[in-house]
PDB file of C-alpha atoms in Angstrom:
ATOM      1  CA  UNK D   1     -24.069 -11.539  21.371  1.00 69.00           C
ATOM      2  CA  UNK D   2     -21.977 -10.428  18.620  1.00 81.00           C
ATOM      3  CA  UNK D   3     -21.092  -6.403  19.022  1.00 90.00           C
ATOM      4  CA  UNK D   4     -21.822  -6.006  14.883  1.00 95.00           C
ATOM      5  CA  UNK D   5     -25.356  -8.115  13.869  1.00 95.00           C
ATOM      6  CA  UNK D   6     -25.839  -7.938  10.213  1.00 97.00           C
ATOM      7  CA  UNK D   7     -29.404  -9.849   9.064  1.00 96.00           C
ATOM      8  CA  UNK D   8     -30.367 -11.295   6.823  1.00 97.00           C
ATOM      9  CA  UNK D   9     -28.013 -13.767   6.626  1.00 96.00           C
ATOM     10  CA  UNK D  10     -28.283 -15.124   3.240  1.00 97.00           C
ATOM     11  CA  UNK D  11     -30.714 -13.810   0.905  1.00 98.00           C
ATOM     12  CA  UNK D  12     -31.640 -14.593  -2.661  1.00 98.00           C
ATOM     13  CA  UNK D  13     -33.513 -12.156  -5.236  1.00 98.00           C
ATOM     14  CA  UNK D  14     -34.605 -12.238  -8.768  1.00 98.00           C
ATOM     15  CA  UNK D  15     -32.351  -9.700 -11.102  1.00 98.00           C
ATOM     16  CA  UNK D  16     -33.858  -6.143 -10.729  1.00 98.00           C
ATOM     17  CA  UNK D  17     -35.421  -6.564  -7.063  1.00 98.00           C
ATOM     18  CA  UNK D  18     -34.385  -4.110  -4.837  1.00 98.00           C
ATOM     19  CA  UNK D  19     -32.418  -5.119  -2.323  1.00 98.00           C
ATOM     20  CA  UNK D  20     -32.060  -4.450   1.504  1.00 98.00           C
ATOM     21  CA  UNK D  21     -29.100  -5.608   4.549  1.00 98.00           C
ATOM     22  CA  UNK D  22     -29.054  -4.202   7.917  1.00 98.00           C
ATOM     23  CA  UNK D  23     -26.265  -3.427  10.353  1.00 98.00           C
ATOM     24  CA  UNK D  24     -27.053  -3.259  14.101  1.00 97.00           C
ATOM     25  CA  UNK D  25     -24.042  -2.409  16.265  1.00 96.00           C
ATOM     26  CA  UNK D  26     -23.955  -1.944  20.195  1.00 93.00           C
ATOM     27  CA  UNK D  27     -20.641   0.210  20.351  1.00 88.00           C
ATOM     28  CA  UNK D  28     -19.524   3.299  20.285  1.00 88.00           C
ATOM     29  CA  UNK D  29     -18.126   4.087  17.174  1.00 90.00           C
ATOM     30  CA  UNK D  30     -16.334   6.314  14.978  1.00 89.00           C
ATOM     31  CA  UNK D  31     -17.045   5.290  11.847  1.00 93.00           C
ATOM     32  CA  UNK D  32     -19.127   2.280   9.789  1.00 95.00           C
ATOM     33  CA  UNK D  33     -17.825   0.746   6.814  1.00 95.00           C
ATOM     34  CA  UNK D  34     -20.078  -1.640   3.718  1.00 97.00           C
ATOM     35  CA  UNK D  35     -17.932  -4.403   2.324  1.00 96.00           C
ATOM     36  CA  UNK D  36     -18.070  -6.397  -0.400  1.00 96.00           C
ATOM     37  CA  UNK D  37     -16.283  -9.816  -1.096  1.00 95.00           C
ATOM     38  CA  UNK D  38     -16.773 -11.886  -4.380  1.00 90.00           C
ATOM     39  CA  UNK D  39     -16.037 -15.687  -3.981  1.00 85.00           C
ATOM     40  CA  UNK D  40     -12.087 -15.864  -4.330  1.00 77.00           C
ATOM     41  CA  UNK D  41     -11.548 -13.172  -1.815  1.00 77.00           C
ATOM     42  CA  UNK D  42     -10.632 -10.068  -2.433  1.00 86.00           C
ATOM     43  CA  UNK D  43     -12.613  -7.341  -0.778  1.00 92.00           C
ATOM     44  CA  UNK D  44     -14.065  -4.141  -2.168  1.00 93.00           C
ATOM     45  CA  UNK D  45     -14.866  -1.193   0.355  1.00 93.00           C
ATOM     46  CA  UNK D  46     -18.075   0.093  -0.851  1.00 95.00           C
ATOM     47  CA  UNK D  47     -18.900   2.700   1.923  1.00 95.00           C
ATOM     48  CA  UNK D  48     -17.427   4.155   4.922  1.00 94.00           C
ATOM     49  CA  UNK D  49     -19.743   6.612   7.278  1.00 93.00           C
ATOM     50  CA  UNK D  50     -20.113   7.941  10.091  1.00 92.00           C
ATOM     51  CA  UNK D  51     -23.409   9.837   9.571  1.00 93.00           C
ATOM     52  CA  UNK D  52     -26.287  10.471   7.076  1.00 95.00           C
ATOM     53  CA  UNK D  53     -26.578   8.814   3.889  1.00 97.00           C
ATOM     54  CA  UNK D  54     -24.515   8.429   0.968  1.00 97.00           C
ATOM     55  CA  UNK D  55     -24.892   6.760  -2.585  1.00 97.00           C
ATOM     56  CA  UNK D  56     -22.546   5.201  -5.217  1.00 95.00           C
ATOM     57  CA  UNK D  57     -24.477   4.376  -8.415  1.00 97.00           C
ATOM     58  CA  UNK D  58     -26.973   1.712  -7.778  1.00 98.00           C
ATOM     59  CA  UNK D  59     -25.983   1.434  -4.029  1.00 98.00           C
ATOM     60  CA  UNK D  60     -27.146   3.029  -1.440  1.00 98.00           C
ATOM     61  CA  UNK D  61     -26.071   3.499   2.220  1.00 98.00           C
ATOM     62  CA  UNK D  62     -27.534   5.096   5.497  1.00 98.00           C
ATOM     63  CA  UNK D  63     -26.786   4.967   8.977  1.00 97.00           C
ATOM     64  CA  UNK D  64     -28.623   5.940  12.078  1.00 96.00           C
ATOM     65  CA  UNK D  65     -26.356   6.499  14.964  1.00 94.00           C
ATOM     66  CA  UNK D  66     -29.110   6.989  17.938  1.00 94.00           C
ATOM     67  CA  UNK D  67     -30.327   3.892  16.705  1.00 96.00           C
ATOM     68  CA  UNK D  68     -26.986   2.226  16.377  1.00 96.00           C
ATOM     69  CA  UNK D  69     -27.742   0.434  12.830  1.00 97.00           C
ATOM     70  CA  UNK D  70     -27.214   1.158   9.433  1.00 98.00           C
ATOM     71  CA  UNK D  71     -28.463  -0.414   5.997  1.00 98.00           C
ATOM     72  CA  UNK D  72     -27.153  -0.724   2.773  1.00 98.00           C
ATOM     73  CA  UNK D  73     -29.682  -0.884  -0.144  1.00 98.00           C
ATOM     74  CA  UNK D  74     -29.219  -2.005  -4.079  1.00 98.00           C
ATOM     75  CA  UNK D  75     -31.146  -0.817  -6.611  1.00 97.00           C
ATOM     76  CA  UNK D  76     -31.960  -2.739  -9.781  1.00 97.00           C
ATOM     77  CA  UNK D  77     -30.014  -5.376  -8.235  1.00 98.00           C
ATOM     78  CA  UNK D  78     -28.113  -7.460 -11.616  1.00 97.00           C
ATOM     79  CA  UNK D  79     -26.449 -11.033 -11.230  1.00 96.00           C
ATOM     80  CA  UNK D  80     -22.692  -9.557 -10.726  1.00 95.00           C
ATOM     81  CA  UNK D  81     -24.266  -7.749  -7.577  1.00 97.00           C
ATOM     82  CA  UNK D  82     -24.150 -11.599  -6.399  1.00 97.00           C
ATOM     83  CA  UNK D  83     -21.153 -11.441  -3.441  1.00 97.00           C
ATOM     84  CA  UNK D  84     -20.661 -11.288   0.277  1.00 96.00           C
ATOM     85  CA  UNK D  85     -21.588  -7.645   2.241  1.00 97.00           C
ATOM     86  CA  UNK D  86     -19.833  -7.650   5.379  1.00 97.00           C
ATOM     87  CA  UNK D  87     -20.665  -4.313   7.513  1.00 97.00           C
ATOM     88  CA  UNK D  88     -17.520  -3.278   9.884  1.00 95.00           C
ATOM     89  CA  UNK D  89     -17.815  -0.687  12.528  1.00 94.00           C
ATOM     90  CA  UNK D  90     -14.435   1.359  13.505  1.00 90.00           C
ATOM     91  CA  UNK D  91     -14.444   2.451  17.410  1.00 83.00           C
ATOM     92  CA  UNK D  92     -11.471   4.496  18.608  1.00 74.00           C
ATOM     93  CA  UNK D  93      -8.685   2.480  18.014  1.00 73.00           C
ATOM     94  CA  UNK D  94      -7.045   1.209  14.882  1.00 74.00           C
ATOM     95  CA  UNK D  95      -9.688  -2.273  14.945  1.00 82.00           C
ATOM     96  CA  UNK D  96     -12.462  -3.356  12.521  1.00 88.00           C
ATOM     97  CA  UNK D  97     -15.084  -5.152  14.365  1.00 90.00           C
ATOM     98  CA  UNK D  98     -16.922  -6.854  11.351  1.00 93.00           C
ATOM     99  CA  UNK D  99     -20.510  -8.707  10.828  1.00 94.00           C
ATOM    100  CA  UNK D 100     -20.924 -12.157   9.887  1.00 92.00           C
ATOM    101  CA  UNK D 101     -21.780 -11.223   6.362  1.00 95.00           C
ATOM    102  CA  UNK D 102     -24.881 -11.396   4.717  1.00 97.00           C
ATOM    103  CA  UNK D 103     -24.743 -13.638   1.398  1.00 96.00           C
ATOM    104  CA  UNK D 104     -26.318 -12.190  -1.661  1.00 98.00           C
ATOM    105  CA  UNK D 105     -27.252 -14.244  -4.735  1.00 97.00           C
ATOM    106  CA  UNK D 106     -29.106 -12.786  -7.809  1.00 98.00           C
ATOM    107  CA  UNK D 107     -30.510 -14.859 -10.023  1.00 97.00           C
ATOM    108  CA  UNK D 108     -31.110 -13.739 -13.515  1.00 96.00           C
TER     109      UNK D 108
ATOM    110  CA  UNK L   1      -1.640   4.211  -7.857  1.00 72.00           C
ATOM    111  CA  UNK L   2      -4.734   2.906  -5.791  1.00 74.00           C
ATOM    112  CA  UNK L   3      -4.160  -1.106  -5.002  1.00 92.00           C
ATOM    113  CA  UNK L   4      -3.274  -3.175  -2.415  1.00 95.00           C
ATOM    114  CA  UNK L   5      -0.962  -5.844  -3.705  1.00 96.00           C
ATOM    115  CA  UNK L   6      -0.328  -9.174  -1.902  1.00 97.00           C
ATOM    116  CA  UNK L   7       2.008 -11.534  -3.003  1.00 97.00           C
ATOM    117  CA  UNK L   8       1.644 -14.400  -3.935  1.00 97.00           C
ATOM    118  CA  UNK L   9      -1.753 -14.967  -4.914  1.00 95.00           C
ATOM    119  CA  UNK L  10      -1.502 -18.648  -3.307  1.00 96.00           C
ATOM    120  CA  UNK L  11       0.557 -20.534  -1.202  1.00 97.00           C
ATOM    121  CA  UNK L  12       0.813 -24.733  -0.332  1.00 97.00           C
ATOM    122  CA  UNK L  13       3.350 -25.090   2.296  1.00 95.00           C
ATOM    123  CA  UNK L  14       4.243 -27.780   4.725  1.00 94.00           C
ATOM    124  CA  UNK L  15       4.817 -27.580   8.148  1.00 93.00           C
ATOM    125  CA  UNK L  16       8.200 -27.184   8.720  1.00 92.00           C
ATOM    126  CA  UNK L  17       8.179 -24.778   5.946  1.00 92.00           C
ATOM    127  CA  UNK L  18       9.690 -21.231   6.219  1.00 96.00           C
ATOM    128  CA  UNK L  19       7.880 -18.649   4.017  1.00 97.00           C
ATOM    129  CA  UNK L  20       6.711 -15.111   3.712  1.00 98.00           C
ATOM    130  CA  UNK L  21       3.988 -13.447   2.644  1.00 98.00           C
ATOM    131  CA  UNK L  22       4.193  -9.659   0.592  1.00 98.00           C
ATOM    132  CA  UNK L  23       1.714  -6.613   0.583  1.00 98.00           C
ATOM    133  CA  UNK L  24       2.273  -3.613  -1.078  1.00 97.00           C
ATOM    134  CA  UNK L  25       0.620   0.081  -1.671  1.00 97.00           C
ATOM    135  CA  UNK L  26       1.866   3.022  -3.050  1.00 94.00           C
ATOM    136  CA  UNK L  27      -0.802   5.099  -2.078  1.00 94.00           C
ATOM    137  CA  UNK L  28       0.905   6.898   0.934  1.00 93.00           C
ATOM    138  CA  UNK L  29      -1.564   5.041   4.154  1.00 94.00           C
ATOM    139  CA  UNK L  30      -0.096   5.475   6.971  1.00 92.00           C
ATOM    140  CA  UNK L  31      -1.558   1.832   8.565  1.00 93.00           C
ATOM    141  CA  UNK L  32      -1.345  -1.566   7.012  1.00 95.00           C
ATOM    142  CA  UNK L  33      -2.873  -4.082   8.620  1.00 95.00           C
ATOM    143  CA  UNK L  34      -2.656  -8.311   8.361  1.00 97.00           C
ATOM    144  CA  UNK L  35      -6.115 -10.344   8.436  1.00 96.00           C
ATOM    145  CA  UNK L  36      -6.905 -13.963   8.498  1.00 96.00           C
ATOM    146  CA  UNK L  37     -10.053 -15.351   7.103  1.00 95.00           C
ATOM    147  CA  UNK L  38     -11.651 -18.602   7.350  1.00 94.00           C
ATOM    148  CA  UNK L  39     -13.778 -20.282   4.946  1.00 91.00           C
ATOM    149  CA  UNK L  40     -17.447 -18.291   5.761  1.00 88.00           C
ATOM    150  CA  UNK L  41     -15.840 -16.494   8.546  1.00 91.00           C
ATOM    151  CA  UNK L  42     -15.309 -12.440   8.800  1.00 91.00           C
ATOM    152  CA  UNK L  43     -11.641 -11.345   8.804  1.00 93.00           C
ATOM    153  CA  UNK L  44     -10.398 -11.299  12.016  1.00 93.00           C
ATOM    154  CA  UNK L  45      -7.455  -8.774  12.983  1.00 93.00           C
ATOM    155  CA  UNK L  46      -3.983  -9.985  13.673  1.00 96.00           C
ATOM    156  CA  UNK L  47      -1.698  -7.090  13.475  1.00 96.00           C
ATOM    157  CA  UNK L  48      -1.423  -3.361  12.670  1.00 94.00           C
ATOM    158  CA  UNK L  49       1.365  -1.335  11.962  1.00 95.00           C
ATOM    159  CA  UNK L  50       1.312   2.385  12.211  1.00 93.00           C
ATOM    160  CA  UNK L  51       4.135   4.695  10.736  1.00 93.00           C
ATOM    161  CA  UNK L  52       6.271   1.564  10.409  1.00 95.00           C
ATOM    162  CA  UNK L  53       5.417   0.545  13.888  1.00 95.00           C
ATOM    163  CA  UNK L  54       3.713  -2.714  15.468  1.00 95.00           C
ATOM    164  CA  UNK L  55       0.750  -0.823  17.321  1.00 93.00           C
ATOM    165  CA  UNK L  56      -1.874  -4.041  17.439  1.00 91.00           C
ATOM    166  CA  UNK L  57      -0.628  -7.798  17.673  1.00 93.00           C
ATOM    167  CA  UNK L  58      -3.935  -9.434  18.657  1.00 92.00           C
ATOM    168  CA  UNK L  59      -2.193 -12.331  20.508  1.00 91.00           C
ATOM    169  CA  UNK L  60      -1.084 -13.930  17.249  1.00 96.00           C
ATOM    170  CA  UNK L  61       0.965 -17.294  17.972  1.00 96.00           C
ATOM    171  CA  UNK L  62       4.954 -16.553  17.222  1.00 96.00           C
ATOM    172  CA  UNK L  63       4.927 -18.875  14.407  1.00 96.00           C
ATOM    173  CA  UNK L  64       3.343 -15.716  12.545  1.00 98.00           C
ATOM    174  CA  UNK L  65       5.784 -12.979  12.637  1.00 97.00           C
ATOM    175  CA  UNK L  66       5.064  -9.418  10.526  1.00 98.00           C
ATOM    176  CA  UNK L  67       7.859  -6.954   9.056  1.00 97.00           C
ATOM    177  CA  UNK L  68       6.926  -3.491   7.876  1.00 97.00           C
ATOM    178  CA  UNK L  69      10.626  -2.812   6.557  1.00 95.00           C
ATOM    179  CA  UNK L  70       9.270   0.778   4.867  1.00 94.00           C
ATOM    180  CA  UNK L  71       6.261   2.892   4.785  1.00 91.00           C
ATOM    181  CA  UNK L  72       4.491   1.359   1.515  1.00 95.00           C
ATOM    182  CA  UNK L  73       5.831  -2.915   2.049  1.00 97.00           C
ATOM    183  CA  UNK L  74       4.555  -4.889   4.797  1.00 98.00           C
ATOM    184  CA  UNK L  75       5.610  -8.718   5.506  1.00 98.00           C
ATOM    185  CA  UNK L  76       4.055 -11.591   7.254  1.00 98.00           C
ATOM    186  CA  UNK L  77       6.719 -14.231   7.920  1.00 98.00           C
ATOM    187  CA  UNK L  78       5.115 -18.170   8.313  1.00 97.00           C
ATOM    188  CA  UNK L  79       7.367 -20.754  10.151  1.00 96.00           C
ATOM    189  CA  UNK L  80       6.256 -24.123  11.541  1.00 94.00           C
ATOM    190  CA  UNK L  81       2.848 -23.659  11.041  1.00 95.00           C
ATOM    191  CA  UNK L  82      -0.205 -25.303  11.329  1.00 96.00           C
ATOM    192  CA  UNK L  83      -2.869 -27.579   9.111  1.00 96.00           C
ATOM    193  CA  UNK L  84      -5.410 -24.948  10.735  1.00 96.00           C
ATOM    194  CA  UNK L  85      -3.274 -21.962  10.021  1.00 97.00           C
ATOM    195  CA  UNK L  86      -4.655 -22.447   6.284  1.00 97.00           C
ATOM    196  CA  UNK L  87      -6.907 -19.676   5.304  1.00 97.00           C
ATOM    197  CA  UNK L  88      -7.496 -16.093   3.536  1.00 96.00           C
ATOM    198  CA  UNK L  89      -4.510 -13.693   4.598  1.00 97.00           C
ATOM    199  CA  UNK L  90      -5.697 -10.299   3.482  1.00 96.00           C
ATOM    200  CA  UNK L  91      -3.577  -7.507   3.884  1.00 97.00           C
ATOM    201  CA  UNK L  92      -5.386  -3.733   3.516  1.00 95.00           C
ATOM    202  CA  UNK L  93      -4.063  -0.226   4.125  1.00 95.00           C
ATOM    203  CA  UNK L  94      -5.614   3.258   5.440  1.00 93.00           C
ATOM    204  CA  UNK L  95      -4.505   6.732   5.675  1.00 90.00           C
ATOM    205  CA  UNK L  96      -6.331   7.446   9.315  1.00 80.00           C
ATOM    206  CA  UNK L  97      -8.659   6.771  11.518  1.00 71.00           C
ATOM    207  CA  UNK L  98     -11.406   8.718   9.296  1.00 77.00           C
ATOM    208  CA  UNK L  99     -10.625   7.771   6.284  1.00 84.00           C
ATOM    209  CA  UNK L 100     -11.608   3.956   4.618  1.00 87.00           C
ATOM    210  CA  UNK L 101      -9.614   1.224   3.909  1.00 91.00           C
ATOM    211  CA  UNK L 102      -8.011  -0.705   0.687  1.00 93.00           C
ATOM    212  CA  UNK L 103      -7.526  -4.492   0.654  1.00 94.00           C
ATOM    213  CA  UNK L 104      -5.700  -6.693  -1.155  1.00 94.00           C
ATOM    214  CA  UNK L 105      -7.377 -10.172  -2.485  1.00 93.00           C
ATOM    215  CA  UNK L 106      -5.465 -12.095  -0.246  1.00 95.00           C
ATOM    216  CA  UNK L 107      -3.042 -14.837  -0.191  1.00 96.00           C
ATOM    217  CA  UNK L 108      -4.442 -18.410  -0.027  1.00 96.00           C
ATOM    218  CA  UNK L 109      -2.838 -20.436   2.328  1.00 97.00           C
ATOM    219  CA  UNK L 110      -2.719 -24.237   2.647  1.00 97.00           C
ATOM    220  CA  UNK L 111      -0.515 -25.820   5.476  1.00 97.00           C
ATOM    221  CA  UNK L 112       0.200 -29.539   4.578  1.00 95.00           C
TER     222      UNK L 112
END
């Protein structure tokens, strides 16, 4: 079993749906961080936290560290919103333990 | 200044090729770090460097060999490598252990 589960795995929406990925993790850890990667590569870091909730324009993250998961939620989701979220966890040391992904398509 | 910026963009090399690989940031992080990524893979760690310092090599074959030569350039050299060494080499940079990180959009690499 993978220490960082992110579901779903893929997941299609139509434009303005609000969107939903979870992040179950079964370490210790010091901090969580929300990725995003457009096809091509490059990746954005969206979020990084380590409690609570926090919230970027249309994006929304939250964690729950008793529970050990964390979700990341789009609002009014929009076509360009269409990209990989990856959801890392950071335990002591210097190492990103990262989820499969979870692919996101929008379609207008 | 806030990017990570890896150089070159891609990269077709054969195998008995010597080349390197560039990042950059000018944002003062203390860590850089080298990733490899497969097609619909995550990244996976190879090496870290800490104040100028290898503190993480996880068991990366000697054909790969990283350079930090100052605090904001960090190199990864490629020698004899691999048809399955071709991938997504992302470099990204962080000031600590609480604070996020910055990537680059990666190098492309194809080993022919």
């Amino acid at each position: 079993k993978n220490e960082v589960e992110q579901s779903p795995q893929n997941l299609t929406a139509q434009e303005g749906e609000f969107i939903t990925i979870n992040c179950s993790y079964s370490v210790g850890i010091s901090a969580l961080h929300w990725l995003q990667q457009h096809p091509g590569g490059g990746i954005v870091s969206l979020f990084m936290l380590s409690s609570g909730k926090k919230k970027h324009g249309r994006l929304i993250a939250t964690i729950n560290i008793q529970e050990k998961h964390s979700s990341l939620h789009i609002t009014a989701s929009h076509p360009r919103d269409s990209a990989v979220y990856i959801c890392a966890v950071r335990r002591t040391n210097e190492k990103l333990t990262f989820g499969t992904g979870t692919r996101l398509t929008i379609i207008p | 200044d806030t990017e990570v910026t890896q150089t070159p963009k891609h990269l077709v090399m054969g195998m008995t090729n010597k080349k390197s690989l560039k990042c950059e940031q000018h944002m003062g992080h203390r860590a850089m770090y080298w990733y490899k990524q497969k097609a619909k893979k995550p990244p996976e760690l190879m090496f870290v460097y800490s104040y100028e310092k290898l503190s993480i090599n996880e068991s990366v074959p000697s054909r790969f060999s990283p350079e930090c030569p100052n605090s904001s350039l960090l190199n990864l050299h490629l020698h004899a490598l691999q048809p399955e060494d071709s991938a997504l080499y992302l470099c990204a940079s962080s000031q600590g252990a609480n604070y996020g990180y910055t990537f680059g959009s990666g190098t492309r690499l194809t080993v022919v």
